[in-house]
Amino acid sequence: GSVPIPVLRQRSRRLTLRLVTGMAASIAALLLVGWFLLQVWIPAPSTVRAVAMLDSTEGAVWADEFSNEEGWLFPGHYTLETGSVTFTFDSGARTTVIGPAAFELVAPHEMNLNEGEAGFYVEEQAKGFKVNTPSGTIVDLGTAFSVDVDGDSGGVAEVHVLEGEVEVSTRTQKRPTVLREQEATQIDATGKLSKVTFKADESRTPRLGRARNIQHFIHFPMDSPVGSKRFIEHRGYNGIDTIERDLRS
């Protein structure tokens, strides 16, 4: 009535195989659940990049605490209560904003000016730089110009061209209006244009000097996961043309 030893060994091997298979399946299931939880709980690394760099300030008081000591300016809304700030976009356009002002940085070639004064000096490589206001849009054609938006009157804006040309577009226009050197216009809340006296105020336009030329460098984002080899390379005009790369590439 005893079971032969070879049979016992065969049964033992089958039992061991079942146990090993079961343990492997359990470990695989745990790893899958852990991976899923990591994807849900741990946010993906930020890919938001700086679009401009702060060059200088004069008596600037921000409505919200501005703690970026390195001077990087990222896409988003900014409110300047008093003073002035000068910064250079990644594209090469240089801007001075005079408070009180509310503005939004959209991209290296675009910003929204909702209230306040701003002067622009656009390098050749930044031609086509766009400034959006509540009443209209100004597109640079290679120029120095200023924009003044009255936030208390529904976004009425004035555009003064110091040199070069700009295109002014509104919701009510079928074609853009071209403004040339020493020409100015007012855009009312409905989008209607009316000629105004040109103001030769060069102090509002950041024409003097060029943006600082930062040497080529890389940095590793602090928001990257542990063990990540991702880094961001800075190079080109003003050092903030950014390219995300991996150490293995």
XYZ file of C-alpha atoms in Angstrom:
249
model
C 0.000 0.000 0.000
C 3.026 2.356 0.089
C 3.625 4.890 -2.674
C 6.788 4.286 -4.662
C 9.585 6.802 -4.065
C 9.751 7.950 -7.737
C 6.062 8.820 -7.582
C 6.562 10.799 -4.371
C 9.418 12.706 -5.935
C 7.309 13.477 -8.998
C 4.457 14.746 -6.801
C 6.937 16.843 -4.801
C 8.316 18.433 -7.972
C 4.776 19.219 -9.171
C 3.916 20.797 -5.803
C 7.124 22.840 -5.836
C 6.441 23.967 -9.399
C 2.922 25.039 -8.427
C 4.232 26.980 -5.427
C 6.924 28.706 -7.483
C 4.432 29.546 -10.251
C 1.939 30.894 -7.722
C 4.591 33.022 -6.003
C 5.790 34.413 -9.339
C 2.240 35.317 -10.314
C 1.685 37.029 -6.957
C 4.913 39.024 -7.261
C 4.005 40.080 -10.808
C 0.563 41.180 -9.626
C 2.090 43.192 -6.767
C 4.556 44.864 -9.116
C 1.740 45.768 -11.505
C -0.361 47.244 -8.698
C 2.672 49.180 -7.392
C 3.421 50.576 -10.836
C -0.201 51.683 -11.223
C -0.224 53.386 -7.826
C 2.992 55.229 -8.655
C 1.442 56.551 -11.851
C -1.598 57.780 -9.918
C 0.101 59.209 -6.814
C 3.329 60.626 -8.213
C 2.832 63.532 -10.637
C 4.682 63.467 -13.929
C 7.800 65.657 -14.133
C 7.027 69.209 -15.116
C 7.831 70.133 -18.704
C 7.010 73.834 -18.325
C 9.943 75.895 -19.543
C 10.977 79.472 -18.944
C 9.970 81.832 -21.755
C 11.931 84.881 -20.593
C 14.609 86.100 -18.203
C 14.399 89.074 -15.888
C 17.153 91.557 -16.767
C 16.567 94.396 -14.294
C 14.056 96.000 -11.943
C 13.563 99.516 -10.645
C 11.440 99.968 -7.530
C 9.427 96.918 -8.526
C 6.740 95.677 -6.141
C 4.945 92.495 -7.177
C 1.404 91.762 -6.024
C 2.487 88.179 -5.361
C 5.820 87.194 -3.880
C 8.393 86.858 -6.612
C 11.108 84.569 -5.299
C 12.826 83.439 -8.495
C 16.318 84.677 -7.681
C 17.733 83.308 -10.931
C 15.358 85.537 -12.893
C 13.556 82.855 -14.882
C 10.070 83.903 -15.993
C 7.646 81.100 -16.772
C 4.302 81.143 -18.622
C 1.628 82.604 -16.362
C 0.047 85.743 -14.929
C 2.054 88.524 -13.256
C 0.887 91.650 -11.456
C 3.279 94.556 -10.916
C 1.954 97.085 -8.403
C 4.635 99.766 -8.811
C 8.028 100.287 -10.399
C 9.292 98.767 -13.620
C 10.817 95.508 -14.803
C 12.796 94.706 -17.931
C 13.043 91.180 -19.275
C 14.070 89.438 -22.467
C 12.024 86.747 -24.134
C 13.569 83.541 -25.399
C 12.830 84.803 -28.924
C 14.973 87.931 -28.460
C 12.194 90.484 -27.878
C 13.014 92.816 -24.986
C 10.266 94.324 -22.835
C 9.957 96.936 -20.116
C 6.723 96.841 -18.115
C 5.749 99.838 -15.975
C 3.418 99.351 -13.012
C 0.717 99.223 -12.085
C 0.382 96.509 -14.676
C -1.151 93.084 -15.174
C 0.271 90.826 -17.853
C 0.598 87.223 -18.877
C 3.573 85.529 -20.487
C 2.237 83.105 -23.069
C 5.181 81.969 -25.170
C 8.600 83.190 -26.362
C 6.830 85.138 -29.141
C 3.687 86.246 -27.312
C 2.373 88.023 -24.225
C -0.931 89.453 -22.999
C -1.000 92.980 -21.584
C -4.247 93.409 -19.661
C -3.382 96.671 -17.912
C -0.479 99.094 -17.712
C 2.342 100.311 -19.943
C 4.943 98.273 -21.758
C 7.688 99.123 -24.222
C 9.101 96.630 -26.704
C 12.331 96.411 -28.648
C 12.190 93.443 -30.998
C 15.306 91.891 -32.452
C 15.232 90.745 -36.076
C 15.028 87.070 -35.099
C 11.928 87.828 -33.009
C 10.020 89.473 -35.856
C 6.339 88.603 -35.541
C 6.275 89.030 -31.753
C 2.643 89.410 -30.629
C 1.094 91.549 -27.887
C -2.547 90.837 -27.050
C -4.704 93.441 -25.269
C -8.381 93.276 -24.281
C -9.287 95.445 -27.291
C -6.849 94.306 -29.977
C -3.631 92.580 -31.001
C -0.326 94.135 -32.058
C 2.086 92.131 -34.215
C 5.644 93.357 -34.628
C 7.130 93.761 -38.109
C 10.626 94.590 -36.848
C 10.350 97.612 -34.619
C 10.395 99.463 -31.306
C 6.973 100.372 -29.954
C 4.967 100.889 -26.775
C 1.497 99.849 -25.648
C -0.581 101.483 -22.908
C -3.715 99.674 -21.684
C -6.281 101.417 -19.461
C -7.783 98.692 -17.317
C -10.493 101.033 -15.968
C -12.021 101.747 -19.381
C -12.636 98.264 -20.662
C -9.152 97.739 -21.996
C -8.768 100.817 -24.215
C -5.228 100.668 -25.601
C -2.826 103.079 -27.263
C -0.039 101.956 -29.576
C 2.935 104.219 -30.378
C 5.556 103.171 -32.945
C 9.001 104.569 -32.257
C 10.608 102.917 -35.260
C 9.751 100.271 -37.815
C 6.195 98.973 -38.271
C 3.479 97.040 -36.470
C 0.149 95.510 -37.479
C -2.894 96.250 -35.338
C -5.873 93.882 -35.488
C -9.241 94.034 -33.725
C -12.439 92.004 -33.726
C -14.217 94.540 -35.951
C -11.519 94.821 -38.610
C -11.439 92.729 -41.754
C -7.760 93.535 -42.351
C -4.932 94.561 -40.010
C -3.933 98.231 -39.893
C -0.237 98.969 -40.373
C 1.332 101.635 -38.161
C 4.686 103.084 -39.186
C 7.387 105.077 -37.457
C 6.066 107.996 -35.379
C 2.449 106.937 -35.838
C 0.025 106.120 -33.044
C -3.512 104.849 -32.645
C -6.067 104.207 -29.946
C -8.141 101.025 -29.828
C -11.414 101.494 -27.943
C -13.313 98.768 -26.121
C -15.300 97.906 -29.266
C -12.192 97.533 -31.414
C -12.517 100.818 -33.256
C -9.261 102.578 -34.192
C -8.710 106.326 -33.971
C -5.584 108.354 -34.626
C -3.871 109.962 -31.621
C -0.829 112.185 -31.193
C 2.436 110.266 -31.265
C 4.427 110.346 -28.022
C 8.180 110.211 -28.568
C 8.918 108.709 -25.163
C 11.997 106.557 -25.675
C 12.279 105.921 -21.946
C 9.404 103.457 -22.224
C 11.123 101.392 -24.900
C 14.037 99.165 -23.810
C 16.243 99.998 -26.776
C 19.526 100.522 -24.960
C 21.684 97.480 -24.464
C 21.140 93.913 -25.403
C 19.991 90.930 -23.416
C 22.745 89.279 -21.425
C 24.387 86.390 -23.199
C 24.414 83.414 -20.873
C 26.912 80.672 -21.583
C 25.702 77.271 -22.663
C 24.857 75.080 -19.658
C 22.586 72.293 -18.449
C 20.623 71.687 -15.268
C 18.783 68.778 -13.694
C 15.175 69.678 -12.730
C 14.444 69.224 -9.022
C 11.008 67.787 -9.838
C 12.456 64.784 -11.677
C 11.909 61.331 -10.083
C 14.738 59.760 -8.105
C 17.145 58.096 -10.506
C 15.942 60.091 -13.506
C 18.600 60.987 -16.055
C 16.524 63.759 -17.623
C 18.146 67.159 -17.878
C 17.384 70.439 -19.625
C 19.953 72.027 -21.884
C 20.091 75.811 -22.202
C 21.749 77.369 -25.174
C 21.291 79.899 -27.943
C 20.131 83.492 -27.664
C 20.086 84.594 -24.026
C 20.794 81.015 -22.986
C 17.162 80.006 -22.645
C 16.461 78.090 -25.815
C 15.738 74.857 -23.976
C 15.949 71.257 -25.089
C 15.011 68.325 -22.861
C 17.410 65.447 -23.188
C 18.452 62.191 -21.538
C 21.983 61.287 -20.528
C 21.723 58.175 -22.660
C 20.921 60.126 -25.855
